[in-house]
Short mmCIF file of C-alpha atoms and ligand atoms in Angstrom, two decimals:
data_model
loop_
_atom_site.label_atom_id
_atom_site.label_comp_id
_atom_site.label_asym_id
_atom_site.label_seq_id
_atom_site.Cartn_x
_atom_site.Cartn_y
_atom_site.Cartn_z
CA MET I 241 -23.75 -29.73 -7.42
CA TYR I 242 -20.17 -28.57 -6.73
CA LEU I 243 -20.88 -25.05 -7.87
CA PHE I 244 -19.47 -23.27 -4.86
CA PRO I 245 -15.78 -22.90 -4.03
CA PHE I 246 -16.23 -22.47 -0.27
CA CYS I 247 -18.77 -22.34 2.55
CA PRO I 248 -20.17 -18.79 2.97
CA ASN I 249 -20.18 -19.07 6.79
CA PRO I 250 -17.11 -17.03 7.94
CA THR I 251 -16.74 -19.17 11.09
CA CYS I 252 -16.75 -22.48 9.19
CA GLN I 253 -13.50 -24.41 8.63
CA TRP I 254 -14.36 -24.62 4.96
CA HIS I 255 -14.85 -20.89 4.52
CA LYS I 256 -11.42 -20.20 3.03
CA LYS I 257 -11.46 -23.28 0.82
CA ALA I 258 -13.81 -26.23 0.59
CA PRO I 259 -12.49 -29.79 0.34
CA ASP I 260 -12.42 -31.64 -2.98
CA TYR I 261 -15.08 -34.16 -1.97
CA ALA I 262 -18.84 -33.57 -1.74
CA TRP I 263 -18.94 -31.02 1.10
CA LEU I 264 -22.53 -29.87 0.64
CA ARG I 265 -25.90 -31.49 0.18
CA PRO I 266 -29.12 -30.24 -1.48
CA LYS I 267 -31.62 -29.01 1.10
CA GLY I 268 -34.89 -28.21 -0.60
CA PHE I 269 -35.98 -25.15 -2.52
CA TYR I 270 -37.38 -21.70 -1.87
CA ARG I 271 -39.27 -19.34 -4.13
CA THR I 272 -38.66 -15.66 -4.75
CA LYS I 273 -40.65 -13.22 -6.86
CA ALA I 274 -37.47 -11.83 -8.38
CA PHE I 275 -35.55 -15.03 -9.19
CA GLY I 276 -38.11 -17.85 -9.16
CA LYS I 277 -37.39 -21.27 -7.69
CA ILE I 278 -33.97 -21.53 -6.06
CA GLN I 279 -32.19 -24.66 -4.83
CA ARG I 280 -30.93 -24.46 -1.26
CA TYR I 281 -27.77 -26.29 -0.10
CA GLN I 282 -26.34 -27.19 3.27
CA CYS I 283 -22.71 -27.33 4.36
CA LYS I 284 -21.92 -30.73 5.91
CA ARG I 285 -19.41 -29.15 8.29
CA CYS I 286 -21.31 -26.25 9.88
CA THR I 287 -24.84 -27.19 8.67
CA MET I 288 -25.44 -23.64 7.44
CA THR I 289 -27.78 -23.43 4.47
CA PHE I 290 -27.19 -21.20 1.45
CA SER I 291 -27.95 -20.92 -2.24
CA ARG I 292 -26.43 -19.45 -5.38
CA GLN I 293 -27.93 -16.12 -4.26
CA THR I 294 -25.55 -16.06 -1.27
CA PHE I 295 -22.66 -15.77 -3.73
CA SER I 296 -24.41 -13.27 -5.94
CA LEU I 297 -24.14 -9.49 -6.10
CA ALA I 298 -27.94 -9.60 -5.93
CA TYR I 299 -28.00 -11.28 -2.48
CA TYR I 300 -31.24 -10.30 -0.66
CA VAL I 301 -32.26 -8.18 -3.65
CA LYS I 302 -35.99 -7.95 -4.31
CA ARG I 303 -35.75 -6.02 -7.55
CA PRO I 304 -32.87 -6.93 -9.87
CA ILE I 305 -31.49 -4.26 -12.20
CA VAL I 306 -28.64 -4.35 -14.73
CA LEU I 307 -25.58 -3.37 -12.69
CA SER I 308 -23.36 -2.63 -15.70
CA ASP I 309 -25.92 0.00 -16.69
CA VAL I 310 -25.69 1.63 -13.26
CA VAL I 311 -21.89 1.70 -13.42
CA GLY I 312 -21.93 3.03 -16.98
CA ARG I 313 -24.18 5.89 -15.93
CA LEU I 314 -22.22 6.67 -12.75
CA VAL I 315 -18.90 6.95 -14.59
CA SER I 316 -20.44 9.08 -17.33
CA GLY I 317 -21.38 11.99 -15.08
CA GLU I 318 -24.99 11.07 -14.21
CA SER I 319 -26.09 12.10 -10.74
CA LEU I 320 -27.70 9.53 -8.46
CA ARG I 321 -31.12 11.11 -8.89
CA ALA I 322 -30.71 11.13 -12.67
CA ILE I 323 -29.79 7.43 -12.60
CA SER I 324 -32.83 6.62 -10.47
CA ARG I 325 -35.12 8.67 -12.74
CA ASN I 326 -33.74 7.16 -15.94
CA LEU I 327 -33.95 3.59 -14.66
CA GLY I 328 -37.34 4.13 -13.02
CA VAL I 329 -36.22 2.96 -9.59
CA SER I 330 -35.84 4.61 -6.21
CA LEU I 331 -32.80 6.56 -5.09
CA ARG I 332 -32.46 4.18 -2.17
CA LEU I 333 -32.23 1.20 -4.50
CA ILE I 334 -29.49 2.90 -6.52
CA SER I 335 -27.54 3.74 -3.35
CA ASN I 336 -27.84 0.12 -2.22
CA ARG I 337 -26.50 -1.22 -5.53
CA LEU I 338 -23.66 1.31 -5.57
CA ASP I 339 -22.61 0.20 -2.08
CA ARG I 340 -22.50 -3.41 -3.27
CA LEU I 341 -20.58 -2.45 -6.41
CA GLY I 342 -18.11 -0.39 -4.38
CA ARG I 343 -17.29 -3.36 -2.14
CA GLN I 344 -17.01 -5.62 -5.16
CA ALA I 345 -14.57 -3.14 -6.74
CA LEU I 346 -12.43 -3.03 -3.58
CA GLY I 347 -12.36 -6.82 -3.22
CA LEU I 348 -11.37 -7.39 -6.85
CA HIS I 349 -8.76 -4.65 -6.70
CA SER I 350 -7.15 -6.25 -3.64
CA HIS I 351 -6.91 -9.58 -5.52
CA ALA I 352 -5.35 -7.85 -8.52
CA LEU I 353 -2.76 -6.04 -6.38
CA ALA I 354 -1.64 -9.40 -4.97
CA CYS I 355 -0.97 -10.60 -8.55
CA ARG I 356 0.78 -7.45 -9.80
CA ARG I 357 4.29 -8.02 -11.10
CA GLY I 358 5.25 -4.51 -12.20
CA PHE I 359 7.31 -1.72 -10.66
CA ASP I 360 6.82 1.96 -11.36
CA ASP I 361 7.34 5.39 -9.88
CA ILE I 362 4.40 6.55 -7.74
CA CYS I 363 2.63 9.90 -8.02
CA ILE I 364 0.56 11.12 -5.08
CA ASP I 365 -1.49 14.28 -5.11
CA GLY I 366 -4.51 15.42 -3.14
CA PHE I 367 -7.70 15.66 -5.21
CA VAL I 368 -9.72 18.53 -3.78
CA SER I 369 -13.52 18.36 -3.60
CA PHE I 370 -16.08 18.91 -0.85
CA ASP I 371 -18.64 16.97 1.20
CA GLU I 372 -21.84 18.28 2.77
CA SER I 373 -21.09 21.90 1.81
CA GLN I 374 -18.23 24.09 0.60
CA TYR I 375 -17.39 24.70 4.26
CA PHE I 376 -16.06 21.14 4.39
CA PRO I 377 -13.51 20.74 1.61
CA SER I 378 -12.05 17.26 1.26
CA GLU I 379 -8.64 16.22 0.08
CA ILE I 380 -8.32 12.75 -1.41
CA PRO I 381 -4.70 11.67 -1.87
CA ILE I 382 -4.53 9.17 -4.73
CA ALA I 383 -1.50 6.91 -5.25
CA ILE I 384 -1.16 6.23 -8.98
CA THR I 385 1.65 4.72 -11.05
CA ALA I 386 3.58 7.29 -13.03
CA HIS I 387 3.78 5.53 -16.40
CA SER I 388 0.67 3.35 -16.52
CA GLN I 389 -1.90 5.51 -14.65
CA PHE I 390 -2.93 2.54 -12.49
CA VAL I 391 -4.54 3.66 -9.22
CA LEU I 392 -3.14 1.78 -6.22
CA ASP I 393 -5.12 3.27 -3.35
CA PHE I 394 -6.64 6.46 -2.00
CA SER I 395 -7.55 8.01 1.31
CA HIS I 396 -9.67 10.93 2.52
CA ALA I 397 -9.27 13.99 4.74
CA THR I 398 -11.77 16.68 5.66
CA ARG I 399 -10.38 20.12 6.40
CA LYS I 400 -11.69 23.58 7.17
CA ARG I 401 -12.47 26.00 4.38
CA SER I 402 -9.60 28.34 3.58
CA GLY I 403 -9.22 31.36 1.32
CA THR I 404 -11.11 34.62 1.22
CA MET I 405 -14.58 34.63 2.79
CA THR I 406 -17.15 37.36 3.27
CA ALA I 407 -18.10 38.40 6.81
CA HIS I 408 -21.30 36.32 6.54
CA GLN I 409 -19.38 33.27 5.34
CA LYS I 410 -16.89 33.62 8.21
CA GLN I 411 -19.74 33.73 10.70
CA ARG I 412 -21.42 30.72 9.12
CA ALA I 413 -18.11 28.83 9.12
CA SER I 414 -17.48 29.51 12.81
CA VAL I 415 -20.98 28.27 13.68
CA LEU I 416 -20.53 25.08 11.65
CA TYR I 417 -17.05 24.35 13.01
CA ARG I 418 -18.32 24.76 16.59
CA GLN I 419 -21.01 22.15 15.93
CA CYS I 420 -18.65 19.38 14.80
CA THR I 421 -15.15 18.12 15.53
CA LEU I 422 -12.88 17.73 12.55
CA GLU I 423 -9.94 15.32 12.77
CA ARG I 424 -6.67 17.10 13.58
CA GLY I 425 -3.79 16.38 11.22
CA ALA I 426 -6.13 14.65 8.74
CA LEU I 427 -4.14 15.81 5.70
CA SER I 428 -0.87 14.42 7.06
CA ARG I 429 -2.56 11.19 8.17
CA SER I 430 -4.14 10.58 4.77
CA PHE I 431 -0.89 11.29 2.91
CA TYR I 432 1.10 9.14 5.34
CA GLU I 433 -1.11 6.08 4.98
CA THR I 434 -1.21 6.38 1.19
CA VAL I 435 2.60 6.50 0.93
CA ALA I 436 3.00 3.73 3.51
CA TYR I 437 0.72 1.43 1.52
CA ALA I 438 2.49 2.24 -1.75
CA LEU I 439 5.77 1.31 -0.02
CA GLU I 440 4.22 -1.93 1.20
CA LEU I 441 3.09 -2.79 -2.32
CA GLN I 442 6.44 -2.12 -3.93
CA PRO I 443 9.26 -1.86 -1.40
CA PRO I 444 12.57 -0.47 -2.77
CA THR I 445 15.08 -2.96 -4.10
CA LEU I 446 18.65 -2.66 -5.38
CA VAL I 447 17.52 -2.22 -8.97
CA HIS I 448 14.28 -0.35 -8.27
CA PRO I 449 14.50 2.57 -5.83
CA PHE I 450 11.12 3.77 -4.58
CA VAL I 451 10.44 7.04 -6.40
CA LEU I 452 7.66 9.21 -5.01
CA ILE I 453 6.52 12.18 -7.12
CA THR I 454 4.52 14.95 -5.45
CA ASP I 455 4.12 18.71 -5.67
CA GLU I 456 6.12 21.05 -3.43
CA LYS I 457 3.76 21.11 -0.44
CA PRO I 458 6.04 21.41 2.63
CA ALA I 459 3.80 19.12 4.73
CA TYR I 460 4.73 16.16 2.51
CA GLN I 461 8.39 16.36 3.53
CA GLN I 462 7.48 16.45 7.22
CA VAL I 463 5.35 13.33 6.79
CA LEU I 464 8.05 11.46 4.88
CA ARG I 465 10.48 12.05 7.76
CA GLN I 466 8.19 9.88 9.89
CA LEU I 467 8.56 6.92 7.52
CA SER I 468 11.54 4.72 8.37
CA ALA I 469 11.94 3.71 4.70
CA PHE I 470 12.73 7.36 3.89
CA ARG I 471 14.57 8.21 7.11
CA LEU I 472 16.81 5.14 7.39
CA GLN I 473 17.88 4.49 3.82
CA THR I 474 20.57 2.02 2.90
CA GLU I 475 22.56 1.63 -0.31
CA THR I 476 20.30 -1.19 -1.42
CA HIS I 477 17.03 0.43 -0.31
CA ARG I 478 16.79 3.90 -1.72
CA CYS I 479 13.71 6.11 -1.58
CA VAL I 480 13.57 9.27 -3.64
CA HIS I 481 11.17 12.15 -3.16
CA TRP I 482 10.84 14.08 -6.42
CA ARG I 483 9.07 17.41 -5.91
CA ILE I 484 7.50 19.05 -8.94
CA TRP I 485 6.91 22.78 -9.34
CA SER I 486 3.14 23.21 -9.63
CA LYS I 487 3.41 25.87 -12.38
CA LEU I 488 4.96 23.41 -14.86
CA PRO I 489 2.72 22.83 -17.91
CA ARG I 490 0.37 19.90 -17.24
CA THR I 491 1.39 17.85 -20.27
CA VAL I 492 2.37 14.18 -20.61
CA ASN I 493 5.98 15.26 -20.10
CA ASN I 494 5.24 16.57 -16.61
CA PRO I 495 6.42 13.92 -14.08
CA LEU I 496 3.15 14.46 -12.17
CA PHE I 497 1.13 13.78 -15.33
CA SER I 498 -0.63 10.74 -13.85
CA SER I 499 -1.97 12.73 -10.89
CA ASN I 500 -3.07 15.61 -13.11
CA TYR I 501 -4.69 13.11 -15.47
CA ILE I 502 -6.70 11.20 -12.86
CA ASP I 503 -7.78 14.48 -11.19
CA ARG I 504 -9.08 15.74 -14.52
CA GLN I 505 -10.88 12.48 -15.26
CA ILE I 506 -12.61 12.32 -11.87
CA ARG I 507 -13.61 15.99 -12.14
CA LYS I 508 -15.04 15.36 -15.60
CA ASP I 509 -16.66 11.96 -15.07
CA LEU I 510 -18.20 11.97 -11.60
CA ALA I 511 -21.15 14.25 -10.97
CA ALA I 512 -20.21 14.58 -7.29
CA HIS I 513 -16.88 16.19 -8.21
CA HIS I 514 -17.84 18.55 -11.03
CA ARG I 515 -16.93 22.18 -10.36
CA GLU I 516 -19.69 23.97 -8.39
CA SER I 517 -21.64 20.70 -8.40
CA MET I 518 -25.06 20.44 -6.81
CA CYS I 519 -24.60 16.65 -6.66
CA PHE I 520 -21.78 16.72 -4.07
CA ASN I 521 -21.38 13.89 -1.57
CA ARG I 522 -23.78 14.17 1.35
CA ASN I 523 -22.14 11.18 2.94
CA VAL I 524 -18.37 10.68 2.90
CA ALA I 525 -18.49 6.88 3.31
CA ALA I 526 -20.94 6.41 0.43
CA GLY I 527 -18.91 8.86 -1.69
CA MET I 528 -15.75 6.83 -1.10
CA LEU I 529 -17.51 3.63 -2.20
CA ARG I 530 -18.63 5.37 -5.40
CA LEU I 531 -15.11 6.63 -5.99
CA SER I 532 -13.90 3.01 -5.59
CA ILE I 533 -16.23 1.97 -8.41
CA TYR I 534 -14.94 4.75 -10.63
CA LEU I 535 -11.29 3.97 -9.97
CA ALA I 536 -11.81 0.23 -10.53
CA TYR I 537 -13.58 1.06 -13.78
CA HIS I 538 -10.60 3.24 -14.72
CA ASN I 539 -8.08 0.50 -13.85
CA TYR I 540 -9.80 -2.55 -15.33
CA ARG I 541 -12.16 -1.36 -18.03
CA LYS I 542 -10.81 1.85 -19.51
CA ALA I 543 -8.23 1.61 -22.29
CA PHE I 544 -4.71 2.79 -21.58
CA ARG I 545 -3.64 5.52 -24.04
CA ILE I 546 -6.32 4.57 -26.50
CA ARG I 547 -4.81 6.42 -29.45
CA CYS I 548 -1.22 5.20 -29.28
CA GLN I 549 -1.22 1.85 -27.44
CA LYS I 550 -3.00 -0.85 -29.35
CA ARG I 551 -2.27 -4.55 -29.34
CA GLY I 552 -4.02 -6.89 -31.70
CA GLY I 553 -6.70 -4.28 -32.26
CA GLU I 554 -7.64 -4.29 -28.56
CA PRO I 555 -6.35 -1.44 -26.39
CA ARG I 556 -4.83 -2.57 -23.10
CA THR I 557 -6.26 -1.53 -19.76
CA HIS I 558 -4.34 0.52 -17.19
CA ALA I 559 -4.09 -2.61 -15.02
CA GLU I 560 -2.41 -4.59 -17.79
CA ALA I 561 -0.03 -1.73 -18.49
CA ALA I 562 0.89 -1.77 -14.78
CA GLY I 563 1.90 -5.44 -14.75
CA ILE I 564 -1.30 -7.33 -14.02
CA PRO I 565 -1.74 -10.28 -16.41
CA GLY I 566 -4.08 -9.26 -19.24
CA GLU I 567 -6.44 -12.20 -18.79
CA LEU I 568 -6.81 -11.48 -15.07
CA ALA I 569 -7.37 -7.76 -15.69
CA ALA I 570 -10.10 -8.58 -18.23
CA ARG I 571 -11.71 -11.07 -15.84
CA ILE I 572 -11.74 -8.48 -13.07
CA GLY I 573 -13.23 -5.92 -15.44
CA ARG I 574 -16.13 -8.28 -16.11
CA ALA I 575 -16.49 -9.38 -12.48
CA LEU I 576 -17.05 -5.78 -11.37
CA THR I 577 -20.67 -6.11 -12.38
CA GLU I 578 -21.23 -9.74 -13.34
CA GLY I 579 -19.05 -11.84 -11.09
CA ARG I 580 -19.58 -13.65 -7.83
CA ARG I 581 -19.84 -11.53 -4.72
CA ILE I 582 -16.46 -11.01 -3.06
CA PHE I 583 -16.31 -11.77 0.68
CA MET I 584 -14.33 -9.39 2.89
CA SER I 585 -12.74 -12.33 4.71
CA HIS I 586 -11.20 -13.43 1.39
CA CYS I 587 -9.49 -10.09 0.71
CA THR I 588 -6.32 -8.46 1.95
CA LEU I 589 -7.52 -4.89 2.19
CA SER I 590 -5.39 -1.86 3.02
CA ARG I 591 -6.38 0.25 6.01
CA MET I 592 -8.09 2.76 3.69
CA MET I 593 -9.90 0.09 1.67
CA ARG I 594 -11.19 -1.51 4.88
CA ARG I 595 -12.48 1.87 6.08
CA THR I 596 -14.28 2.34 2.77
CA TRP I 597 -15.67 -1.21 2.82
CA GLU I 598 -16.98 -0.84 6.38
CA LYS I 599 -18.16 2.73 5.78
CA THR I 600 -16.28 4.15 8.74
CA TRP I 601 -15.28 7.44 7.07
CA LYS I 602 -16.84 10.25 9.09
CA THR I 603 -19.22 12.75 7.53
CA PRO I 604 -18.78 16.22 9.12
CA GLY I 605 -21.57 16.82 11.62
CA LYS I 606 -22.95 13.28 11.43
CA VAL I 607 -22.81 11.39 14.72
CA SER I 608 -24.62 8.14 13.93
CA VAL I 609 -22.79 5.07 12.65
CA GLU I 610 -23.29 4.08 9.01
CA TYR I 611 -25.44 1.02 8.39
CA ILE I 612 -23.84 -1.92 6.69
CA PRO I 613 -25.71 -5.20 6.27
CA ASP I 614 -24.36 -8.28 8.08
CA PHE I 615 -23.54 -10.10 4.84
CA ALA I 616 -21.26 -7.23 3.75
CA GLY I 617 -19.09 -7.79 6.82
CA ALA I 618 -18.60 -11.51 6.19
ZN1 ZN B 165 -19.71 -24.50 6.48
#
């Protein structure tokens, strides 16, 4: 009977944590085609009814599919249409499950960050891809630890196409840019918020100065001047900006190795980010949720340095290498696809994670607001 740790009603007093005594009562059954007979319960405090489905990743689902299969295919370079064809389900169903999995990944990642006990240098570099068309390149700054390749957070910026264009392309670009308004200063904003969150996660101490490793883009220095941690340094709170020449060989000895590594992995593993891909993101918000799944998979499921780091026969994950207890990292890895649904009200999300969760990233040229179901906002 006491299967549930809290009441799912976000306005209930027992939403954060339920009392130790019998706080719910059985309240009949209902039948579903997908899951059969299901017991319903009622909270004694707010009288809201719910069932085990309310806490499931398959909440409101009419056709259950194996979520680990969907994730496995997504992170192995299958396009959304290929996944839907191979599983014999609709594209819409796959998009729905990927949205759920993306939110689950963000929620679990926020819990893991709260339990992290490590300190490392931070690499930040903008991963370049495109949304909608090549006229709307995107830059995704990813904060990743320098020695354990653990992704902390990422943001998104849309910019105008640069470089050489034919006369026809220039004309097409000017038409497209007249039809939509792109955010001004998006690159600086996305870099700023990524650094600010990394600083929040591991503020500098006497023994651990905050070391930020980037390439030599001049805009980065201008942004860092806006951060008080960089501008007003004290002897006990040092912040270092280490700029790396972009022509250095991209080996493990390059201080920006982690950024180069994750860029290469995303480019290789996600169909939306292959070179000259036809499977590019048509919707920025949905693309960011899918990237969240990939990065959580990278942090909590993929082995860290599989060939040289083995412990007891089992390779560690990037999360464990970054200072997250091994048992917790393994539990999170499993909960990505099999665990209880994470509620937004139970997470401490960064500004970027919240934007991804609520699907508020803007797609160039799209005016309407993204749909998110009520339960996803609870
Ligand atoms: Zn309640």
